[in-house]
Short mmCIF file of C-alpha atoms in Angstrom, two decimals:
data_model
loop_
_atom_site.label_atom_id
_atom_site.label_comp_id
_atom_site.label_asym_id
_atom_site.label_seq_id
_atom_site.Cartn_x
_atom_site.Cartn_y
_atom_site.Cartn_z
CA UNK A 14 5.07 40.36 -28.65
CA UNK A 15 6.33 38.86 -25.58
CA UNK A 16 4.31 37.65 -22.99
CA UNK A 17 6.06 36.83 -19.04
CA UNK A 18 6.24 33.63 -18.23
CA UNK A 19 5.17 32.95 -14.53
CA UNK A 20 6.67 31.53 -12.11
CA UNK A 21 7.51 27.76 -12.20
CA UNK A 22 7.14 25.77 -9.31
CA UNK A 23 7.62 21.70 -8.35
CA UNK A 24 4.21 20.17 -8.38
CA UNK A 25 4.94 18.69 -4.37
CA UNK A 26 5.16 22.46 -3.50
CA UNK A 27 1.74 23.49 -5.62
CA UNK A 28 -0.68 21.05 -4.15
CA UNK A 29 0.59 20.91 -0.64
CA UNK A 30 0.57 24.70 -0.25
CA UNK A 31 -2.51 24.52 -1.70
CA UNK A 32 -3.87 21.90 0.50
CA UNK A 33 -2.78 23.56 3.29
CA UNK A 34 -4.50 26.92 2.72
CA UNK A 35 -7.65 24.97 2.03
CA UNK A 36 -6.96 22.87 5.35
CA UNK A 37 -6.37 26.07 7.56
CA UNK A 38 -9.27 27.94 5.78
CA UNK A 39 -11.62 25.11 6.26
CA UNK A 40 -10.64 23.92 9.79
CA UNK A 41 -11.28 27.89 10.51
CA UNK A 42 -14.32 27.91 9.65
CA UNK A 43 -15.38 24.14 11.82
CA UNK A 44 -13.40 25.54 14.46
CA UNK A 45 -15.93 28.86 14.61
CA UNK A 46 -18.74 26.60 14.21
CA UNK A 47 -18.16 24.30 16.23
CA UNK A 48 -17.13 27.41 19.08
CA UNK A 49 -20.29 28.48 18.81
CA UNK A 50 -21.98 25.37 19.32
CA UNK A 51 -20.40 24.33 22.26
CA UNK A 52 -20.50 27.45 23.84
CA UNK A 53 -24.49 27.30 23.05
CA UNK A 54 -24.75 23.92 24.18
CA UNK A 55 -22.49 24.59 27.52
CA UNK A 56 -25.00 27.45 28.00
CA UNK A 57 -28.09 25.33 27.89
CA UNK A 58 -26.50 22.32 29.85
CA UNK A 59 -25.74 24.85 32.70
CA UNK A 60 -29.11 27.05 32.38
CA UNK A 61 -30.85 22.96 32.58
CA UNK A 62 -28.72 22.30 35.72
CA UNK A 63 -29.46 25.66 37.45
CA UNK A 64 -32.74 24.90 36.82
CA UNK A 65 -32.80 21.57 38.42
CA UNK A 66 -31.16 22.90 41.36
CA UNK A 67 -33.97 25.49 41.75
CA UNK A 68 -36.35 22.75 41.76
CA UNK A 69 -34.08 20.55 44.04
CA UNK A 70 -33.47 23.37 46.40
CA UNK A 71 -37.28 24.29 46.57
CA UNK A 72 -37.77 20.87 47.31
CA UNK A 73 -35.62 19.77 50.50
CA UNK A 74 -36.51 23.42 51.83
CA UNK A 75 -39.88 22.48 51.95
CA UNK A 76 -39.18 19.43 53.30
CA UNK A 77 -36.88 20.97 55.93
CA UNK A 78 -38.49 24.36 57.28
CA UNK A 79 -35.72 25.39 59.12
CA UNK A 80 -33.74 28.21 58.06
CA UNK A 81 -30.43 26.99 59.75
CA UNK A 82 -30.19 24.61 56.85
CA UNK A 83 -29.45 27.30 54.53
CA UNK A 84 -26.23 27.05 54.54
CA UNK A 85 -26.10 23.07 53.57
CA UNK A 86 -27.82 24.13 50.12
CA UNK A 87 -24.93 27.16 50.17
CA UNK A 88 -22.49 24.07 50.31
CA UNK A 89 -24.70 21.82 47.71
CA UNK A 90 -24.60 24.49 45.49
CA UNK A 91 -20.74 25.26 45.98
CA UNK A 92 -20.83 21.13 44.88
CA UNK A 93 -22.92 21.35 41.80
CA UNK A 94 -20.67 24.46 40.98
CA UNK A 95 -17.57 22.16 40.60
CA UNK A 96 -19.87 19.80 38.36
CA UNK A 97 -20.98 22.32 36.15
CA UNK A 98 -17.35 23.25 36.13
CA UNK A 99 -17.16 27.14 36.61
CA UNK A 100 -15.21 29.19 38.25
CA UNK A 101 -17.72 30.92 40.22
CA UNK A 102 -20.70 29.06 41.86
CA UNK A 103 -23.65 30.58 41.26
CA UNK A 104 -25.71 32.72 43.95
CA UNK A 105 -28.86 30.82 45.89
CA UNK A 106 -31.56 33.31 46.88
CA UNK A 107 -34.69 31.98 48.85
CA UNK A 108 -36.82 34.39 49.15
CA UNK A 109 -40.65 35.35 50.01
CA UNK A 110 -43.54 36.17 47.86
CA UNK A 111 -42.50 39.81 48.49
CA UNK A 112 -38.94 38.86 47.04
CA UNK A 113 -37.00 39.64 49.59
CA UNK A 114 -34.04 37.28 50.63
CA UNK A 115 -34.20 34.91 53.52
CA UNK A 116 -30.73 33.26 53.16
CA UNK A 117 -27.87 35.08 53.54
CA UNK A 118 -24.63 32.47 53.23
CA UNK A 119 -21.77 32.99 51.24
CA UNK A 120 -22.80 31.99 48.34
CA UNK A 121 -24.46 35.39 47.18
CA UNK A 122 -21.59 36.98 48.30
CA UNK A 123 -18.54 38.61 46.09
CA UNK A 124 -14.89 38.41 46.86
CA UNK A 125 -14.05 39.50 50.25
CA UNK A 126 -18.08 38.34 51.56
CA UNK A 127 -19.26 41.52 49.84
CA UNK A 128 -22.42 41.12 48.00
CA UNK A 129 -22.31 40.95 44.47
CA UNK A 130 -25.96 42.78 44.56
CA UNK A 131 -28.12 44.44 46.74
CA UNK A 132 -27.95 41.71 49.03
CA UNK A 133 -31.35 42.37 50.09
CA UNK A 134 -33.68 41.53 47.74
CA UNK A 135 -33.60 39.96 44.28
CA UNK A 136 -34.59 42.22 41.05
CA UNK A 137 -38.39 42.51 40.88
CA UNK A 138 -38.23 41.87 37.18
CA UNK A 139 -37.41 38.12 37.91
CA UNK A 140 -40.96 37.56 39.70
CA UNK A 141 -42.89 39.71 37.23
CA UNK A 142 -42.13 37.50 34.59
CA UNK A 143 -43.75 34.30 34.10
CA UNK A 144 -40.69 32.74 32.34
CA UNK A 145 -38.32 30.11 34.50
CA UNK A 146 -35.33 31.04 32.78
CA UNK A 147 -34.73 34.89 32.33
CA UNK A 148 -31.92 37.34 30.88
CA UNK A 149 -31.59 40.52 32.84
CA UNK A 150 -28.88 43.06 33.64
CA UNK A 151 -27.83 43.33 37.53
CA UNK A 152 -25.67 46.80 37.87
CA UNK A 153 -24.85 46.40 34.44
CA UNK A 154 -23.92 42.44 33.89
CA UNK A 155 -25.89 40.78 32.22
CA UNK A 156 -27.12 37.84 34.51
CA UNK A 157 -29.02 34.50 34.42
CA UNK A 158 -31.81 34.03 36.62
CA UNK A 159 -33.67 30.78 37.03
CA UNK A 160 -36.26 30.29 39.93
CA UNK A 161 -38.59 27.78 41.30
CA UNK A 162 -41.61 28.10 43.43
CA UNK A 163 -41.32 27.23 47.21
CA UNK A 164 -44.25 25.43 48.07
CA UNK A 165 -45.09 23.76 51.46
CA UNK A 166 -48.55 22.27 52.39
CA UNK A 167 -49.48 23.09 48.71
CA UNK A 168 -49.28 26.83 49.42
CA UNK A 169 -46.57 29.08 47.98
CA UNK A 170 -44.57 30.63 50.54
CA UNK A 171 -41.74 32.09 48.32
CA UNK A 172 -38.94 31.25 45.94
CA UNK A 173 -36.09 29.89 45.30
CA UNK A 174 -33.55 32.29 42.61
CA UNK A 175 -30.14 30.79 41.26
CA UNK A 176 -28.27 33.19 39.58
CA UNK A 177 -25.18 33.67 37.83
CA UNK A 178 -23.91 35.98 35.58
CA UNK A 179 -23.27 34.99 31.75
CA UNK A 180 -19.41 35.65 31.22
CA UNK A 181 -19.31 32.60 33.61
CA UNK A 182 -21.87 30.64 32.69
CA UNK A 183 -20.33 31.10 28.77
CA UNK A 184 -17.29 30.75 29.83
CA UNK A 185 -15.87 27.24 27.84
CA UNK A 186 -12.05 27.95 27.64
CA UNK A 187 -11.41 24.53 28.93
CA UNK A 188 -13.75 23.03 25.93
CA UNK A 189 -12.14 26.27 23.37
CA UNK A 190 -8.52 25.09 24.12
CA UNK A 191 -9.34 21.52 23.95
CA UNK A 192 -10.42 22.36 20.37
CA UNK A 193 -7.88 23.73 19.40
CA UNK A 194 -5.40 21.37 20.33
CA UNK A 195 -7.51 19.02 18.22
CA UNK A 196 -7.86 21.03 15.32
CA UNK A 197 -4.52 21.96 15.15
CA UNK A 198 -3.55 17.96 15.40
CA UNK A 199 -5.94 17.06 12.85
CA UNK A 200 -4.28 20.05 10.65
CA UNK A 201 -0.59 18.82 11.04
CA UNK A 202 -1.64 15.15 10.64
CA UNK A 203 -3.77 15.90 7.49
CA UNK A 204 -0.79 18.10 5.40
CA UNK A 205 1.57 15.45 6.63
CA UNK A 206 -0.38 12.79 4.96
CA UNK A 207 -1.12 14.36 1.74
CA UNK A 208 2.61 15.87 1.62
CA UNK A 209 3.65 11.67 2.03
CA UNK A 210 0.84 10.80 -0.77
CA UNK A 211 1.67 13.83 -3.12
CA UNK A 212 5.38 13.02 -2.98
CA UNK A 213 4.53 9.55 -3.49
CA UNK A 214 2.38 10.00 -6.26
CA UNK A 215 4.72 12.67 -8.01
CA UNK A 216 7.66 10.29 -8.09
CA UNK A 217 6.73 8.60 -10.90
CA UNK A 218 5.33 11.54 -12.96
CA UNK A 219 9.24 13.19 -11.84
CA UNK A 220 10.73 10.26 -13.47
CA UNK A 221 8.78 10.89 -16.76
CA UNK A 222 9.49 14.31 -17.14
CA UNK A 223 13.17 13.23 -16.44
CA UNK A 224 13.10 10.63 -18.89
CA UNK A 225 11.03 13.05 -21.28
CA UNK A 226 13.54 15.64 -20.90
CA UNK A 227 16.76 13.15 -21.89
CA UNK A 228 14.43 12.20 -25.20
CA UNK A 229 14.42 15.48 -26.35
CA UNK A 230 17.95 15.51 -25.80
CA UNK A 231 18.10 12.29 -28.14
CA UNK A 232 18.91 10.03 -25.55
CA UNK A 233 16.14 6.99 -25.97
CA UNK A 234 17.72 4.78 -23.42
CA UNK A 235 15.47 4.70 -20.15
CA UNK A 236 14.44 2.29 -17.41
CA UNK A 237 10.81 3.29 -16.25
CA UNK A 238 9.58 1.59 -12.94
CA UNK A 239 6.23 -0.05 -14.38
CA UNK A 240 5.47 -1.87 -10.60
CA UNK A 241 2.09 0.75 -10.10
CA UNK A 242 -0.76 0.05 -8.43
CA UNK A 243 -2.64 3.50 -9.25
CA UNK A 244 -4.09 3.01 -12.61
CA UNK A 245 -3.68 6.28 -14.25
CA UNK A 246 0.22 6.50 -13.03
CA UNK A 247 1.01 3.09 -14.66
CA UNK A 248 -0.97 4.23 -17.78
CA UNK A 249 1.19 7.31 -18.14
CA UNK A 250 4.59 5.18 -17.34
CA UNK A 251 3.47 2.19 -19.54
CA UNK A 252 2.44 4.32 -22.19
CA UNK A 253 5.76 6.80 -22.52
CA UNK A 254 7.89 3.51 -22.24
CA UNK A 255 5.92 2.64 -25.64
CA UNK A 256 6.55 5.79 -26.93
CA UNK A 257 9.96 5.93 -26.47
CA UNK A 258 10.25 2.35 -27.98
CA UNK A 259 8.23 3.44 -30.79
CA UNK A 260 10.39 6.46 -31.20
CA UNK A 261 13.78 4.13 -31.06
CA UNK A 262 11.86 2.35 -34.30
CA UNK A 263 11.30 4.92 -35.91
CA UNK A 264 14.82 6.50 -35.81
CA UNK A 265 16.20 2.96 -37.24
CA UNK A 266 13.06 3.27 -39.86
CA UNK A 267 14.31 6.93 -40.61
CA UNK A 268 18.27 5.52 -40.75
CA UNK A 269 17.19 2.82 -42.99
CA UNK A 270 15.09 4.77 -45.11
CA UNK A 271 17.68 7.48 -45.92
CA UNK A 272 19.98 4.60 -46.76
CA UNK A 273 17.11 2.93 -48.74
CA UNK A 274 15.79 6.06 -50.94
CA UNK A 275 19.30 6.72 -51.67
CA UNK A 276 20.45 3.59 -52.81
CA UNK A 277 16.39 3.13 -54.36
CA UNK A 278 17.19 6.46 -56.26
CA UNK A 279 20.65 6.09 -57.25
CA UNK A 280 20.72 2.62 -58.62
CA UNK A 281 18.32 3.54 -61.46
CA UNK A 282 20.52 6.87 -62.48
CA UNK A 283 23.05 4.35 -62.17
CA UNK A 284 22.24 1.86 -64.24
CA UNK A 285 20.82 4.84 -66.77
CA UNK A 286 24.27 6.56 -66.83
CA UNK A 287 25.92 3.51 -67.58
CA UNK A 288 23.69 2.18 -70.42
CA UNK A 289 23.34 5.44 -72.01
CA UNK A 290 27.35 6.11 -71.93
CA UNK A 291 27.70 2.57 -73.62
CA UNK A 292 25.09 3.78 -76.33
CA UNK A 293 27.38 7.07 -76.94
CA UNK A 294 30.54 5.88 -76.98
CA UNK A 295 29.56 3.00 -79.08
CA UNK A 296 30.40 -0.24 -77.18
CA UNK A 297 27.00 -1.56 -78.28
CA UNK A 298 25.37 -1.08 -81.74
CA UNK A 299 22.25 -1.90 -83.89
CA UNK A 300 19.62 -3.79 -81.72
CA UNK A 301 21.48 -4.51 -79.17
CA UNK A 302 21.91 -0.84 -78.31
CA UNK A 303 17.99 -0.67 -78.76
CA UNK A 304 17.93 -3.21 -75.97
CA UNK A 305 20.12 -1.09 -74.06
CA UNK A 306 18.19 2.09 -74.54
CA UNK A 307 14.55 -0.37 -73.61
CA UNK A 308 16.25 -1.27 -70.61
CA UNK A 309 17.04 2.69 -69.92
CA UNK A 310 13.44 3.51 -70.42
CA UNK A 311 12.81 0.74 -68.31
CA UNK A 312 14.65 2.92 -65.33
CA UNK A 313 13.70 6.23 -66.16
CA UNK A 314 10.18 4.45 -65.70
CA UNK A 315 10.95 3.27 -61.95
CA UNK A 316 12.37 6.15 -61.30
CA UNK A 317 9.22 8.51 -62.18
CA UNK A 318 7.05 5.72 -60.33
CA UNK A 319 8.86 6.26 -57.08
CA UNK A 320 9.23 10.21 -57.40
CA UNK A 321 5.87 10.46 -58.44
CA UNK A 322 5.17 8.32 -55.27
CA UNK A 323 6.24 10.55 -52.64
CA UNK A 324 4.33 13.98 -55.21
CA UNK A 325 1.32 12.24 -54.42
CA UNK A 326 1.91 11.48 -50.36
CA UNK A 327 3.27 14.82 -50.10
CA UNK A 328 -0.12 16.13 -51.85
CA UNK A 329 -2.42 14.45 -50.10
CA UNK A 330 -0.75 14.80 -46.58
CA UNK A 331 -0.73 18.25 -47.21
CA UNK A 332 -4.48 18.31 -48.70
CA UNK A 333 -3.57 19.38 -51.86
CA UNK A 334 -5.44 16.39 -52.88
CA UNK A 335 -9.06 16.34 -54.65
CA UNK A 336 -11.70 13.40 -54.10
CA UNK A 337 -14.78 13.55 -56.55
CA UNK A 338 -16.98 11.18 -55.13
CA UNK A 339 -20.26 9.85 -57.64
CA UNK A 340 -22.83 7.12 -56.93
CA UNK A 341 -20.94 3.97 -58.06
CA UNK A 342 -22.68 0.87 -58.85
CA UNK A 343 -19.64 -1.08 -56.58
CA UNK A 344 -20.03 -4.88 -58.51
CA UNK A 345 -19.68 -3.50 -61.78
CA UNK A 346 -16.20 -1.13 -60.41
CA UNK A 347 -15.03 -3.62 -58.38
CA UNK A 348 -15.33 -6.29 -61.31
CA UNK A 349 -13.53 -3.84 -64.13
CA UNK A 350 -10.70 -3.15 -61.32
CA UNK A 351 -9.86 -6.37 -61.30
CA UNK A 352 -10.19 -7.53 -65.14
CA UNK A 353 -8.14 -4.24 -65.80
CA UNK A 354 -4.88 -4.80 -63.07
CA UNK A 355 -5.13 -8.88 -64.24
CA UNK A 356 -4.66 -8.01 -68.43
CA UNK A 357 -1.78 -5.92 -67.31
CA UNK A 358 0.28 -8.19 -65.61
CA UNK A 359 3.84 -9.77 -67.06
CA UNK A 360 2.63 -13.33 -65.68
CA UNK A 361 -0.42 -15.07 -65.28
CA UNK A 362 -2.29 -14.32 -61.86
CA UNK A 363 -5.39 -16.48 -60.05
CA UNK A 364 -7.25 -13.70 -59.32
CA UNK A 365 -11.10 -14.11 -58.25
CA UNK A 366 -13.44 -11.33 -57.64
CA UNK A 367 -16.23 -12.56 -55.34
CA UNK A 368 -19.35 -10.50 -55.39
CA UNK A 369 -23.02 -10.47 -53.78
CA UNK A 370 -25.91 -11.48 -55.21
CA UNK A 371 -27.45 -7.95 -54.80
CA UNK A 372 -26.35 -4.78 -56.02
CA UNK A 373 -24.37 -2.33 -54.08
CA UNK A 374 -24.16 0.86 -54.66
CA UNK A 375 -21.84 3.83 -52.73
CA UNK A 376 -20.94 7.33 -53.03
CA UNK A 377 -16.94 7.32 -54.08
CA UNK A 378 -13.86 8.40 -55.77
CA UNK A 379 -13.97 5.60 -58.58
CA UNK A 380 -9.94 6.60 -59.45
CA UNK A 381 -8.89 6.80 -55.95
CA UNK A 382 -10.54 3.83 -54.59
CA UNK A 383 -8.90 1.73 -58.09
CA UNK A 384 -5.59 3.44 -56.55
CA UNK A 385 -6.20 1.87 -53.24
CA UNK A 386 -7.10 -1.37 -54.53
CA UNK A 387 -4.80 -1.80 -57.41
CA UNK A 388 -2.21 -1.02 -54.95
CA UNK A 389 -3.10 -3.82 -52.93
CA UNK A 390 -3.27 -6.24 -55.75
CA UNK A 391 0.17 -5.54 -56.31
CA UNK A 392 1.36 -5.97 -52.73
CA UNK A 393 -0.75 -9.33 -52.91
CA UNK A 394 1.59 -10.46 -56.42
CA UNK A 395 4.77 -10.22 -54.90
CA UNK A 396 3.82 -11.66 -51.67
CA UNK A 397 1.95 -15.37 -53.28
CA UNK A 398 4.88 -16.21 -56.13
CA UNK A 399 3.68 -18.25 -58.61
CA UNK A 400 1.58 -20.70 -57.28
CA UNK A 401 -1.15 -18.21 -54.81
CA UNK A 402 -4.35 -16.58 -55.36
CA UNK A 403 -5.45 -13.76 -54.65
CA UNK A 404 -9.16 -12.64 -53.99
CA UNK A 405 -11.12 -9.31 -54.32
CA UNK A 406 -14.61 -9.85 -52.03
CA UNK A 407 -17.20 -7.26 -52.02
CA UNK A 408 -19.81 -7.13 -49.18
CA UNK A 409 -21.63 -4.39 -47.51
CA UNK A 410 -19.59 -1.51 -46.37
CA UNK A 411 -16.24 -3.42 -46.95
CA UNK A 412 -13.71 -4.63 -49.79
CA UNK A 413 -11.21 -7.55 -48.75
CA UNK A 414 -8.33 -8.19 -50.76
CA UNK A 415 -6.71 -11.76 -49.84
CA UNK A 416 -3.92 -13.46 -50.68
CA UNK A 417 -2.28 -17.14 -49.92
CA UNK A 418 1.23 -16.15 -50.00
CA UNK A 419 3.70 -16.02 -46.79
CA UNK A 420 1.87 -12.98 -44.40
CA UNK A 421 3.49 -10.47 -42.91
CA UNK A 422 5.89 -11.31 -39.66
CA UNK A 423 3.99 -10.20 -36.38
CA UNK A 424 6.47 -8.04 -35.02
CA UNK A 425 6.16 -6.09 -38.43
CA UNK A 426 2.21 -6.19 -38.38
CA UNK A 427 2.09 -2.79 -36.38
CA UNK A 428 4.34 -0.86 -38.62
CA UNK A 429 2.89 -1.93 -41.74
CA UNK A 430 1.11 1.78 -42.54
CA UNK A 431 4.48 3.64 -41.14
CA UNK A 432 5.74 5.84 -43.71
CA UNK A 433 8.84 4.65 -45.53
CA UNK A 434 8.54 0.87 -43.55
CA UNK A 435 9.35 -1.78 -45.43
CA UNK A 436 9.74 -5.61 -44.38
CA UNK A 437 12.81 -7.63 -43.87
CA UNK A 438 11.17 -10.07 -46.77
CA UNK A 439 10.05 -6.96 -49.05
CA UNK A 440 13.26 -5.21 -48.93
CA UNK A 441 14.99 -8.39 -50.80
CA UNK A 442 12.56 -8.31 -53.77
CA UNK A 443 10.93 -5.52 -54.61
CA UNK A 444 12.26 -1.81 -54.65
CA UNK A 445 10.46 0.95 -53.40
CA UNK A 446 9.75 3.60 -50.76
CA UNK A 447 7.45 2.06 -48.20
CA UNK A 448 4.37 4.71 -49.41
CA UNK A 449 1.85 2.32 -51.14
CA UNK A 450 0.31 1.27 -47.74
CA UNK A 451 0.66 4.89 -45.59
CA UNK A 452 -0.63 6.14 -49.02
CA UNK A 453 -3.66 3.82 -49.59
CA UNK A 454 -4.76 4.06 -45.80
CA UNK A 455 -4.77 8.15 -46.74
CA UNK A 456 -7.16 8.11 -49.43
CA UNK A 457 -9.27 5.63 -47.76
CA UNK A 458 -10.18 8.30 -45.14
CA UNK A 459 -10.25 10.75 -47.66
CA UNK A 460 -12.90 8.58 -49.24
CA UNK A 461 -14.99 8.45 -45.38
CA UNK A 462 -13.35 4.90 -45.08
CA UNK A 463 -10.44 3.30 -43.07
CA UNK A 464 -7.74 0.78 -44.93
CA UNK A 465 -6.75 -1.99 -42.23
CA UNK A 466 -5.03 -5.01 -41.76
CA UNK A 467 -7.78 -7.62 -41.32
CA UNK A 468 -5.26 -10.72 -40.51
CA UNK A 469 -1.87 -12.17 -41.44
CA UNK A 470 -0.69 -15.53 -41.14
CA UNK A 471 1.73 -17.94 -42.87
CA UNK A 472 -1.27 -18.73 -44.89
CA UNK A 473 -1.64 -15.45 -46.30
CA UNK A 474 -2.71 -12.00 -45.74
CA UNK A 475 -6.54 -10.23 -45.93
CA UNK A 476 -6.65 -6.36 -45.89
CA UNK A 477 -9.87 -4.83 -46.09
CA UNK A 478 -11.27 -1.38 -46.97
CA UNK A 479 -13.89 -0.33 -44.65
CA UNK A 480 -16.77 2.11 -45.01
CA UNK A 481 -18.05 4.30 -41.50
CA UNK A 482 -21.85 3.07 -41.49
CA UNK A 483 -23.09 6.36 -41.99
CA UNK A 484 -21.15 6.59 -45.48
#
C-alpha cells in the first residue's frame, strides 16, 4: 500500500509562516479590542467634557444675566470643540423651564446656518428624564444630550442642553489610524525578528542534516561549528560530531575485524591442513605423528571455541537464549567458581576469593553467571603474567573481579564491550574474536544485572557485576 508523502518544506519557511499567521491573527484580534476600547473611552471622555461644559456654561450665565453674552459661550464652545477634537462642535441650547430655546447663535445651526433641529425648542424627552446624560433620536440620529440646571439666586430659571450627535462624538479615526500604523509596525518588526532568530537558530541544525546526509553517503569527514551558546543546539552539534567519530571507529573496528576473523579462522585450518597432510603422506610416523595429530586436536579445539563463540552472541542477541534463574546461596557459587576455573588452569594462578561474613543469597542463572565470571577470570590470566593476582570479592548486590596486571589503555576503556574490539596489547597474545566482554555484559542483563568496568590503571584492572536493587 502506498501512502503520499506531503509536501516538504525548509523549516525557516514552516515557523515563520506560521508565526506570521499567528501574529496577524492575534494582532487582529488586540486591534478589535483595543478599537472598541478607545472608541468607548473617547465616548466617555467627550460625554465627561460635555458635561462639564453644561455645568460651566450654567455657571457664567448665571453669573452674567445678559443674553448678549450668548454668543461668547457659542465661541467657548466652538473652543472646547477643537479640544475634544471633533469635527463638529456640539450645539449649546439655554433654555427655560418650559424648554424652549433662548440662544440662538451659530452653534445650533447646520451647514449653511440652517438648524440642525427644530430650532425652537429642545426635545421634551431630555427634561422628563431625571438622568444628566441621555441617548435619544433627533429626526432619526441618534444624539447625545447632556444638560445642567440654570440656577440664579438659588432659583431655577432654566437649562442649559449640549448636544451632539453620536457618529461624531464616536468618531476616533484619528486614534483608529494611529493604531493601525502601530499594529502594523509592531507586526513587520515582530516577523522580522523571529525570521533573523529562526534563520539563526536553523543554521546549525542545516549544517547537521548536511553533514548527516554526506554520512549516509559514507563520507565521515566533517567540520561542525561547536562555538554555541544555546544549549540544546550545541548538544545536538557536540553530540553528532561524537557520533560520527564513533562511527569512523567503528568502520576501522569492522576493517580490522574482517581482517582479524579471517586470519583468526584460517590460521587454525591452516595449521590443521598442514599437520594432517604430513600425517597422510607419511613425513612423520609413530609418536611423533601422535604429537602431530594432539596438536591438530589442539586446533580443531580453538576453532569450535571461537565458532561456538559467535552461536552463542548470535543466540542471545537474538533472544534465542534461556536464563533459569534459582535461589543461589552466592558464597558457596562464588567459592566453587573459583576452585573449579583455578584446577583447570595449565599454570599456577594466585587467585583469592574474598567473601562476607554473612550469607548472601540471590535469585540467578548459576551456569550463566559461572560464564560471566569464568570469562573474566580468563581475561584477568592473560592480562597479570606470571607474577599477578587476581581476586573474586563478593558483597551485596555486586561481584568484583580484580587483577594486578597492566590495565587497559584509556583511549581503549570506552570500547572495551564493542563487539569484535580487541586491544592493541590483546591482539599480540591471545587470539580471538573480541565477544567474551560484549557477550558477558549480555547475560548480565539477562540475569537483571549490568557487567561494567569499575577502574583500570597500570596497576591493574577491577570489573564488577552489578545487581539493580530491586533484584
Amino acid at each position: 500500500m502506498f501512502t503520499k508523502s506531503k509536501k516538504q518544506t525548509t523549516l525557516l519557511r514552516y515557523w515563520t509562516t506560521r508565526y506570521l499567521f499567528t501574529l496577524i491573527a492575534g494582532l487582529a484580534l488586540l486591534a478589535a479590542g483595543s478599537m472598541w476600547w478607545i472608541k468607548q473611552t473617547t465616548l466617555e471622555n467627550r460625554l465627561n467634557l460635555m458635561e462639564y461644559l453644561a455645568v460651566e456654561t450654567a455657571d457664567r450665565v448665571a453669573q452674567s444675566n445678559n443674553n448678549d453674552d450668548f454668543d461668547r459661550f457659542d465661541r467657548r464652545l466652538e473652543e472646547r470643540a477643537k479640544i475634544l477634537q471633533m469635527e463638529n462642535q456640539p450645539q449649546l441650547y439655554i433654555t427655560d423651564l418650559d424648554g424652549n430655546v433662548l440662544n440662538l447663535g451659530p452653534s445650533h445651526r447646520g451647514p449653511g446656518g440652517g438648524p440642525r433641529h427644530n430650532a425652537g425648542q429642545v426635545p421634551q424627552e431630555v427634561f422628563e428624564r431625571e438622568d444628566t446624560v441621555q441617548e435619544i433620536a433627533v429626526n432619526g440620529v441618534d444624539v447625545y444630550a447632556v444638560k445642567s440646571p440654570l440656577k440664579i439666586d438659588d432659583r431655577q430659571t432654566g437649562w442649559v442642553v449640549v448636544m451632539q450627535s453620536k457618529a461624531d462624538l464616536s468618531n476616533v479615526d484619528q486614534e483608529y489610524r494611529l493604531l493601525i500604523i502601530l499594529l502594523v509596525g509592531l507586526g513587520l518588526l515582530g516577523w522580522l525578528v523571529i525570521y533573523l532568530l529562526s534563520k539563526k537558530i536553523l543554521k546549525p541544525i542545516q549544517d547537521v542534516a548536511q553533514a548527516a546526509a554526506r554520512v549516509r553517503e559514507g563520507d565521515y569527514d566533517i567540520t561542525l561549528d561547536t562555538e554555541h551558546t544555546e544549549l540544546e543546539i550545541y548538544q545536538l552539534v557536540t553530540s553528532f560530531k561524537e557520533m560520527t567519530n564513533r562511527l569512523i571507529q567503528l568502520e576501522q573496528m569492522r576493517a580490522e575485524l574482517l581482517a582479524g576473523v579471517t586470519h583468526d579462522l584460517k590460521t587454525p585450518v591452516t595449521s590443521i591442513s598442514g599437520l594432517v597432510q604430513a600425517v597422510r603422506d607419511g613425513i612423520v610416523t609413530g609418536d611423533e605423528s601422535k604429537g602431530f595429530l594432539d596438536i591438530t586436536l589442539k586446533e580443531i579445539q580453538r576453532l569450535q571455541t571461537m565458532i561456538a563463540d559467535l552461536l552463542d552472541f548470535n543466540s542471545l542477541a537474538a533472544g534465542a537464549f534461556t536464563i533459569r534463574t534459582e535461589n543461589c546461596n552466592m558464597n558457596k557459587l562464588v567459592q566453587e567458581i573459583g576452585r573449579q576455573w583455578q584446577v583447570t588452569q595449565n599454570e599456577p594462578v594466585d587467585l583469592n576469593v574474598i567473601m562476607p561474613d554473612y550469607t548472601i543469597d540471590k535469585m540467578t542463572d548459576p551456569l550463566r553467571l559461572q560464564q560471566i565470571i569464568i570469562n573474566l577470570l580468563n581475561n584477568s590470566f592473560q592480562a597479570i603474567g606470571k607474577n599477578g593476582s587476581i581476586s573474586i570479592i563478593l558483597s551485596d548486590g555486586r561481584i568484583d573481579i580484580k587483577d594486578t596486571g597492566s590495565g587497559i589503555p584509556e583511549a581503549e576503556q570506552a570500547f572495551v564491550f564493542e563487539r569484535f574490539f580487541r586491544g592493541e596489547q590483546k591482539k599480540l597474545k591471545v587470539r580471538g574474536l573480541g565477544l567474551g566482554l560484549p557477550f558477558s555484559k549480555m547475560l548480565a542483563r539477562a540475569l537483571g544485572a549490568d557487567l561494567i568496568l569499575k577502574e583500570s590503571s597500570p596497576q591493574g584492572t577491577t570489573f564488577s557485576i552489578v545487581w539493580d536493587k530491586e533484584n
